[in-house]
Amino acid sequence: MDKIIVRGGKRLEGEVNISTAKNSVLPIIAASILSGDKCIIESAPMLEDVFVISDVLRTISTEIDIDSKTNRILIDSSNIKDCEASSELVKKMRASFLIMGAMISRFGKFRLSLPGGCNIGTRPIDLHLKGFSALGAEVSVGHGYVEAQAKKLIGNKIYLDFPSVGATENIMMAAVMAEGETTIENAAEEPEIEDLAKFLNSMGANIIGAGSGTIHIIGVKNLKGTTHKPIYDRIEAGTFMTAAAITRSKIKINGIDERHLKPVIAKLTEAGVNIKIEGNSMVIDGDRDLKPIDIKTMPYPGFPTDMQSQLSGLLCTVHGTSIITETIFENRFMHASEMKRMGANIKIDGRSAVIEGVDRLTGAEVRATDLRAGAALVLCGLAAEGETEVTDIYHVDRGYVNIEKKLKGLGADIERAKM
């Protein structure tokens, strides 16, 4: 098992290139099986989660070729035979559940073990299942498995009680070949939803309104193979923006879409960070006196829960009182106890964290409790005095491509080592 060692106090400078989005490529890989043809994903991020969902598809006889040199993934789903995936692999990653909608749509049945993932809070699949049922599938849950089958899926109006990203994606995939029209109301509006719709439409689907609160899907008889490049990773971009701010440095970040980063840009600007957009790049200057701010996580286009941990780390270094309110996941302050080991002053009160900025953080041995918490602890290590060791970094590897190499390229004193 690996760990990341950070020796803090180094200013960052230079440029960093952002990878394509994990949260976009995973549902796209799942959706590729709808075609029964060959699909190509260009510039895919070489991440653990990508390898896991690819292995899940291999267990149902999908042929997948991953070229890590060109970041190209070729998926051939023409020979799928099985309608049950490996339970061991599915339990490793929650996004595996995204193949459910695609398999029901194409084959009319599928059986899957209940999914796993980061322990950041309850993420029920009831909205996914209600959507499948509304389209005419018979759904049963028991003994750790979900099973669904339908002789024919029929379009319907579906209202989501919460704008769940996963449920929106799964229902979209289930509905693309359903008879008639499906309308998803209170749909998730994340950029990754829009990207999935572009991928599906390039396969021959008829989806209108993705990226808004109402999505219309007119069913088609079949889909074909396609080639697609996912959008850039707005959370990785936000993480490097925070890296510049926490080290009071100035760097250039390439591979961004300003529209997708508006809430992060707004909050960092409010804190006093200077940000200039230059097309698909930005120059971010955190070398200034920063101010405390309040943050409330919300579904997109609100402030993303996936950036809450990183901003928590930054605000630990900003004099004054900041308050972060987490409305999405109930257990997403697990990083607080680890940051306290580094000298942070954080008090948790229910769904809120009250942060009093300290003069300095100090290096310590800390543990990545989840994906974004791990990234946040690496950022804290960049700003801390002395050496920080971040363990359990397999969480970090699920969502960041070579994070230590990219930071090293910016001048950080950081390395990966064996435990």
PDB file of C-alpha atoms in Angstrom, residues 205-406:
ATOM      1  CA  ALA A 205     -30.544   8.784 -28.796  1.00  0.00           C
ATOM      2  CA  ASN A 206     -33.003  11.688 -28.730  1.00  0.00           C
ATOM      3  CA  ILE A 207     -32.447  13.623 -25.498  1.00  0.00           C
ATOM      4  CA  ILE A 208     -33.369  17.279 -25.022  1.00  0.00           C
ATOM      5  CA  GLY A 209     -32.791  19.491 -21.989  1.00  0.00           C
ATOM      6  CA  ALA A 210     -29.922  17.684 -20.271  1.00  0.00           C
ATOM      7  CA  GLY A 211     -28.173  20.136 -17.980  1.00  0.00           C
ATOM      8  CA  SER A 212     -31.488  21.684 -16.985  1.00  0.00           C
ATOM      9  CA  GLY A 213     -34.054  20.617 -14.394  1.00  0.00           C
ATOM     10  CA  THR A 214     -36.289  18.960 -17.009  1.00  0.00           C
ATOM     11  CA  ILE A 215     -35.036  16.337 -19.448  1.00  0.00           C
ATOM     12  CA  HIS A 216     -37.114  14.989 -22.342  1.00  0.00           C
ATOM     13  CA  ILE A 217     -36.206  11.636 -23.895  1.00  0.00           C
ATOM     14  CA  ILE A 218     -37.911  10.249 -26.993  1.00  0.00           C
ATOM     15  CA  GLY A 219     -37.249   6.536 -27.235  1.00  0.00           C
ATOM     16  CA  VAL A 220     -35.452   5.079 -30.259  1.00  0.00           C
ATOM     17  CA  LYS A 221     -35.304   1.481 -31.458  1.00  0.00           C
ATOM     18  CA  ASN A 222     -31.536   1.042 -31.285  1.00  0.00           C
ATOM     19  CA  LEU A 223     -28.237   2.809 -30.792  1.00  0.00           C
ATOM     20  CA  LYS A 224     -24.907   2.632 -32.627  1.00  0.00           C
ATOM     21  CA  GLY A 225     -21.269   2.910 -31.663  1.00  0.00           C
ATOM     22  CA  THR A 226     -19.561   6.286 -31.385  1.00  0.00           C
ATOM     23  CA  THR A 227     -16.404   8.151 -30.361  1.00  0.00           C
ATOM     24  CA  HIS A 228     -16.430  10.723 -27.570  1.00  0.00           C
ATOM     25  CA  LYS A 229     -14.084  12.866 -25.486  1.00  0.00           C
ATOM     26  CA  PRO A 230     -15.433  13.606 -21.983  1.00  0.00           C
ATOM     27  CA  ILE A 231     -15.425  17.083 -20.456  1.00  0.00           C
ATOM     28  CA  TYR A 232     -12.579  18.247 -18.242  1.00  0.00           C
ATOM     29  CA  ASP A 233     -12.720  17.491 -14.524  1.00  0.00           C
ATOM     30  CA  ARG A 234     -14.090  20.556 -12.741  1.00  0.00           C
ATOM     31  CA  ILE A 235     -13.310  19.034  -9.321  1.00  0.00           C
ATOM     32  CA  GLU A 236      -9.657  18.399 -10.193  1.00  0.00           C
ATOM     33  CA  ALA A 237      -9.492  21.960 -11.516  1.00  0.00           C
ATOM     34  CA  GLY A 238     -11.021  23.256  -8.283  1.00  0.00           C
ATOM     35  CA  THR A 239      -8.516  21.225  -6.276  1.00  0.00           C
ATOM     36  CA  PHE A 240      -5.560  22.819  -8.073  1.00  0.00           C
ATOM     37  CA  MET A 241      -7.159  26.244  -7.715  1.00  0.00           C
ATOM     38  CA  THR A 242      -7.233  25.579  -3.972  1.00  0.00           C
ATOM     39  CA  ALA A 243      -3.625  24.347  -4.059  1.00  0.00           C
ATOM     40  CA  ALA A 244      -2.575  27.755  -5.388  1.00  0.00           C
ATOM     41  CA  ALA A 245      -4.622  29.531  -2.722  1.00  0.00           C
ATOM     42  CA  ILE A 246      -3.470  27.441   0.255  1.00  0.00           C
ATOM     43  CA  THR A 247       0.201  27.916  -0.683  1.00  0.00           C
ATOM     44  CA  ARG A 248      -0.352  31.620  -1.519  1.00  0.00           C
ATOM     45  CA  SER A 249       1.039  30.914  -4.994  1.00  0.00           C
ATOM     46  CA  LYS A 250       0.352  31.868  -8.598  1.00  0.00           C
ATOM     47  CA  ILE A 251      -0.129  29.116 -11.206  1.00  0.00           C
ATOM     48  CA  LYS A 252      -1.781  28.533 -14.573  1.00  0.00           C
ATOM     49  CA  ILE A 253      -4.380  25.777 -14.945  1.00  0.00           C
ATOM     50  CA  ASN A 254      -5.114  24.416 -18.435  1.00  0.00           C
ATOM     51  CA  GLY A 255      -8.254  22.492 -19.360  1.00  0.00           C
ATOM     52  CA  ILE A 256     -11.082  24.323 -17.628  1.00  0.00           C
ATOM     53  CA  ASP A 257     -14.592  25.448 -18.494  1.00  0.00           C
ATOM     54  CA  GLU A 258     -15.473  28.659 -16.661  1.00  0.00           C
ATOM     55  CA  ARG A 259     -19.199  27.794 -16.717  1.00  0.00           C
ATOM     56  CA  HIS A 260     -18.616  24.614 -14.713  1.00  0.00           C
ATOM     57  CA  LEU A 261     -16.453  26.347 -12.095  1.00  0.00           C
ATOM     58  CA  LYS A 262     -18.595  29.410 -11.318  1.00  0.00           C
ATOM     59  CA  PRO A 263     -19.404  28.519  -7.675  1.00  0.00           C
ATOM     60  CA  VAL A 264     -15.760  27.699  -6.875  1.00  0.00           C
ATOM     61  CA  ILE A 265     -14.522  30.824  -8.661  1.00  0.00           C
ATOM     62  CA  ALA A 266     -17.077  32.920  -6.756  1.00  0.00           C
ATOM     63  CA  LYS A 267     -16.055  31.615  -3.322  1.00  0.00           C
ATOM     64  CA  LEU A 268     -12.312  31.821  -3.911  1.00  0.00           C
ATOM     65  CA  THR A 269     -12.751  35.345  -5.267  1.00  0.00           C
ATOM     66  CA  GLU A 270     -14.793  36.229  -2.186  1.00  0.00           C
ATOM     67  CA  ALA A 271     -11.883  34.970  -0.068  1.00  0.00           C
ATOM     68  CA  GLY A 272      -9.563  37.350  -1.916  1.00  0.00           C
ATOM     69  CA  VAL A 273      -7.966  35.064  -4.514  1.00  0.00           C
ATOM     70  CA  ASN A 274      -7.361  36.722  -7.890  1.00  0.00           C
ATOM     71  CA  ILE A 275      -8.530  34.681 -10.891  1.00  0.00           C
ATOM     72  CA  LYS A 276      -8.147  35.524 -14.581  1.00  0.00           C
ATOM     73  CA  ILE A 277      -9.755  33.371 -17.289  1.00  0.00           C
ATOM     74  CA  GLU A 278      -7.962  32.972 -20.615  1.00  0.00           C
ATOM     75  CA  GLY A 279     -10.118  30.748 -22.827  1.00  0.00           C
ATOM     76  CA  ASN A 280      -9.775  27.189 -21.515  1.00  0.00           C
ATOM     77  CA  SER A 281      -7.073  28.254 -19.057  1.00  0.00           C
ATOM     78  CA  MET A 282      -6.971  30.317 -15.891  1.00  0.00           C
ATOM     79  CA  VAL A 283      -4.279  32.101 -13.931  1.00  0.00           C
ATOM     80  CA  ILE A 284      -4.960  31.901 -10.217  1.00  0.00           C
ATOM     81  CA  ASP A 285      -3.068  34.109  -7.777  1.00  0.00           C
ATOM     82  CA  GLY A 286      -3.425  33.314  -4.083  1.00  0.00           C
ATOM     83  CA  ASP A 287      -0.434  35.423  -3.012  1.00  0.00           C
ATOM     84  CA  ARG A 288      -2.419  37.915  -0.957  1.00  0.00           C
ATOM     85  CA  ASP A 289      -4.175  38.346   2.369  1.00  0.00           C
ATOM     86  CA  LEU A 290      -7.183  36.038   2.294  1.00  0.00           C
ATOM     87  CA  LYS A 291     -10.468  36.519   4.132  1.00  0.00           C
ATOM     88  CA  PRO A 292     -12.751  34.031   5.908  1.00  0.00           C
ATOM     89  CA  ILE A 293     -15.927  33.051   4.065  1.00  0.00           C
ATOM     90  CA  ASP A 294     -19.074  31.000   4.598  1.00  0.00           C
ATOM     91  CA  ILE A 295     -19.963  28.119   2.270  1.00  0.00           C
ATOM     92  CA  LYS A 296     -23.080  26.020   1.863  1.00  0.00           C
ATOM     93  CA  THR A 297     -22.917  22.960  -0.393  1.00  0.00           C
ATOM     94  CA  MET A 298     -25.832  22.568  -2.784  1.00  0.00           C
ATOM     95  CA  PRO A 299     -26.756  20.568  -5.887  1.00  0.00           C
ATOM     96  CA  TYR A 300     -25.328  22.086  -9.085  1.00  0.00           C
ATOM     97  CA  PRO A 301     -25.157  24.980  -9.901  1.00  0.00           C
ATOM     98  CA  GLY A 302     -24.546  25.514  -6.176  1.00  0.00           C
ATOM     99  CA  PHE A 303     -21.221  24.973  -4.462  1.00  0.00           C
ATOM    100  CA  PRO A 304     -20.162  21.331  -5.013  1.00  0.00           C
ATOM    101  CA  THR A 305     -19.916  18.975  -2.044  1.00  0.00           C
ATOM    102  CA  ASP A 306     -16.876  17.464  -3.789  1.00  0.00           C
ATOM    103  CA  MET A 307     -14.974  20.725  -3.129  1.00  0.00           C
ATOM    104  CA  GLN A 308     -16.008  21.144   0.501  1.00  0.00           C
ATOM    105  CA  SER A 309     -13.054  19.253   2.013  1.00  0.00           C
ATOM    106  CA  GLN A 310     -10.488  21.177  -0.026  1.00  0.00           C
ATOM    107  CA  LEU A 311     -11.956  24.566   0.907  1.00  0.00           C
ATOM    108  CA  SER A 312     -12.062  23.434   4.535  1.00  0.00           C
ATOM    109  CA  GLY A 313      -8.300  22.947   4.367  1.00  0.00           C
ATOM    110  CA  LEU A 314      -7.763  26.372   2.808  1.00  0.00           C
ATOM    111  CA  LEU A 315      -9.919  28.144   5.399  1.00  0.00           C
ATOM    112  CA  CYS A 316      -7.891  26.547   8.202  1.00  0.00           C
ATOM    113  CA  THR A 317      -5.061  28.834   7.021  1.00  0.00           C
ATOM    114  CA  VAL A 318      -7.174  32.022   6.790  1.00  0.00           C
ATOM    115  CA  HIS A 319      -7.429  34.202   9.917  1.00  0.00           C
ATOM    116  CA  GLY A 320     -10.978  34.703  11.157  1.00  0.00           C
ATOM    117  CA  THR A 321     -14.064  32.509  11.420  1.00  0.00           C
ATOM    118  CA  SER A 322     -15.458  30.578   8.459  1.00  0.00           C
ATOM    119  CA  ILE A 323     -18.549  28.375   8.495  1.00  0.00           C
ATOM    120  CA  ILE A 324     -19.162  25.510   6.087  1.00  0.00           C
ATOM    121  CA  THR A 325     -22.612  23.914   5.933  1.00  0.00           C
ATOM    122  CA  GLU A 326     -22.858  20.504   4.261  1.00  0.00           C
ATOM    123  CA  THR A 327     -26.341  19.744   2.900  1.00  0.00           C
ATOM    124  CA  ILE A 328     -25.584  16.774   0.621  1.00  0.00           C
ATOM    125  CA  PHE A 329     -23.792  14.097   2.679  1.00  0.00           C
ATOM    126  CA  GLU A 330     -24.112  13.748   6.445  1.00  0.00           C
ATOM    127  CA  ASN A 331     -20.662  12.227   7.032  1.00  0.00           C
ATOM    128  CA  ARG A 332     -18.555  14.547   4.954  1.00  0.00           C
ATOM    129  CA  PHE A 333     -16.609  16.160   7.791  1.00  0.00           C
ATOM    130  CA  MET A 334     -14.484  13.108   8.559  1.00  0.00           C
ATOM    131  CA  HIS A 335     -11.446  15.038   7.337  1.00  0.00           C
ATOM    132  CA  ALA A 336     -11.838  17.478  10.254  1.00  0.00           C
ATOM    133  CA  SER A 337     -10.304  15.140  12.854  1.00  0.00           C
ATOM    134  CA  GLU A 338      -7.339  14.515  10.537  1.00  0.00           C
ATOM    135  CA  MET A 339      -6.823  18.235   9.930  1.00  0.00           C
ATOM    136  CA  LYS A 340      -6.879  18.775  13.707  1.00  0.00           C
ATOM    137  CA  ARG A 341      -3.843  16.500  13.902  1.00  0.00           C
ATOM    138  CA  MET A 342      -2.111  19.138  11.811  1.00  0.00           C
ATOM    139  CA  GLY A 343      -3.129  21.947  14.153  1.00  0.00           C
ATOM    140  CA  ALA A 344      -6.388  23.034  12.527  1.00  0.00           C
ATOM    141  CA  ASN A 345      -9.110  24.568  14.688  1.00  0.00           C
ATOM    142  CA  ILE A 346     -12.365  23.020  13.472  1.00  0.00           C
ATOM    143  CA  LYS A 347     -15.534  22.402  15.456  1.00  0.00           C
ATOM    144  CA  ILE A 348     -18.319  20.263  14.020  1.00  0.00           C
ATOM    145  CA  ASP A 349     -21.898  21.141  14.915  1.00  0.00           C
ATOM    146  CA  GLY A 350     -24.297  18.819  13.133  1.00  0.00           C
ATOM    147  CA  ARG A 351     -24.156  19.648   9.429  1.00  0.00           C
ATOM    148  CA  SER A 352     -21.851  22.656   9.945  1.00  0.00           C
ATOM    149  CA  ALA A 353     -18.136  23.112  10.515  1.00  0.00           C
ATOM    150  CA  VAL A 354     -16.895  26.235  12.301  1.00  0.00           C
ATOM    151  CA  ILE A 355     -13.307  26.938  11.287  1.00  0.00           C
ATOM    152  CA  GLU A 356     -11.010  29.354  13.091  1.00  0.00           C
ATOM    153  CA  GLY A 357      -7.941  30.112  11.011  1.00  0.00           C
ATOM    154  CA  VAL A 358      -4.588  29.324  12.623  1.00  0.00           C
ATOM    155  CA  ASP A 359      -1.149  30.868  12.148  1.00  0.00           C
ATOM    156  CA  ARG A 360       0.232  27.669  10.722  1.00  0.00           C
ATOM    157  CA  LEU A 361      -0.448  23.997  10.121  1.00  0.00           C
ATOM    158  CA  THR A 362       2.194  21.456  11.104  1.00  0.00           C
ATOM    159  CA  GLY A 363       3.092  18.201   9.407  1.00  0.00           C
ATOM    160  CA  ALA A 364       1.636  14.972  10.792  1.00  0.00           C
ATOM    161  CA  GLU A 365       0.663  11.459   9.800  1.00  0.00           C
ATOM    162  CA  VAL A 366      -2.940  11.607   8.589  1.00  0.00           C
ATOM    163  CA  ARG A 367      -5.338   9.232   6.880  1.00  0.00           C
ATOM    164  CA  ALA A 368      -7.434   9.801   3.782  1.00  0.00           C
ATOM    165  CA  THR A 369     -10.952   8.916   4.931  1.00  0.00           C
ATOM    166  CA  ASP A 370     -12.428   9.342   1.455  1.00  0.00           C
ATOM    167  CA  LEU A 371     -11.485  10.585  -2.008  1.00  0.00           C
ATOM    168  CA  ARG A 372     -11.867  14.349  -1.579  1.00  0.00           C
ATOM    169  CA  ALA A 373     -10.719  14.303   2.051  1.00  0.00           C
ATOM    170  CA  GLY A 374      -7.489  12.690   0.888  1.00  0.00           C
ATOM    171  CA  ALA A 375      -6.916  15.431  -1.668  1.00  0.00           C
ATOM    172  CA  ALA A 376      -7.642  18.062   0.990  1.00  0.00           C
ATOM    173  CA  LEU A 377      -5.057  16.553   3.343  1.00  0.00           C
ATOM    174  CA  VAL A 378      -2.445  16.636   0.575  1.00  0.00           C
ATOM    175  CA  LEU A 379      -3.240  20.351   0.127  1.00  0.00           C
ATOM    176  CA  CYS A 380      -2.875  20.930   3.861  1.00  0.00           C
ATOM    177  CA  GLY A 381       0.496  19.201   3.677  1.00  0.00           C
ATOM    178  CA  LEU A 382       1.602  21.677   1.002  1.00  0.00           C
ATOM    179  CA  ALA A 383       0.932  24.558   3.395  1.00  0.00           C
ATOM    180  CA  ALA A 384       2.142  22.903   6.626  1.00  0.00           C
ATOM    181  CA  GLU A 385       5.496  23.250   8.323  1.00  0.00           C
ATOM    182  CA  GLY A 386       7.461  20.018   8.240  1.00  0.00           C
ATOM    183  CA  GLU A 387       6.547  16.650   6.768  1.00  0.00           C
ATOM    184  CA  THR A 388       3.066  15.239   6.278  1.00  0.00           C
ATOM    185  CA  GLU A 389       2.325  11.597   5.473  1.00  0.00           C
ATOM    186  CA  VAL A 390      -1.074  10.859   3.935  1.00  0.00           C
ATOM    187  CA  THR A 391      -2.007   7.184   4.163  1.00  0.00           C
ATOM    188  CA  ASP A 392      -4.881   5.216   2.581  1.00  0.00           C
ATOM    189  CA  ILE A 393      -4.284   7.152  -0.611  1.00  0.00           C
ATOM    190  CA  TYR A 394      -6.043   4.500  -2.673  1.00  0.00           C
ATOM    191  CA  HIS A 395      -9.030   6.798  -2.072  1.00  0.00           C
ATOM    192  CA  VAL A 396      -7.171   9.645  -3.793  1.00  0.00           C
ATOM    193  CA  ASP A 397      -6.172   7.429  -6.718  1.00  0.00           C
ATOM    194  CA  ARG A 398      -9.855   6.851  -7.442  1.00  0.00           C
ATOM    195  CA  GLY A 399     -10.288  10.450  -8.569  1.00  0.00           C
ATOM    196  CA  TYR A 400      -6.950  12.089  -9.394  1.00  0.00           C
ATOM    197  CA  VAL A 401      -4.514  11.178 -12.158  1.00  0.00           C
ATOM    198  CA  ASN A 402      -0.951  11.319 -10.773  1.00  0.00           C
ATOM    199  CA  ILE A 403      -1.758  14.052  -8.271  1.00  0.00           C
ATOM    200  CA  GLU A 404       1.719  13.907  -6.754  1.00  0.00           C
ATOM    201  CA  LYS A 405       3.415  14.175 -10.165  1.00  0.00           C
ATOM    202  CA  LYS A 406       1.279  17.150 -11.172  1.00  0.00           C
TER     203      LYS A 406
END
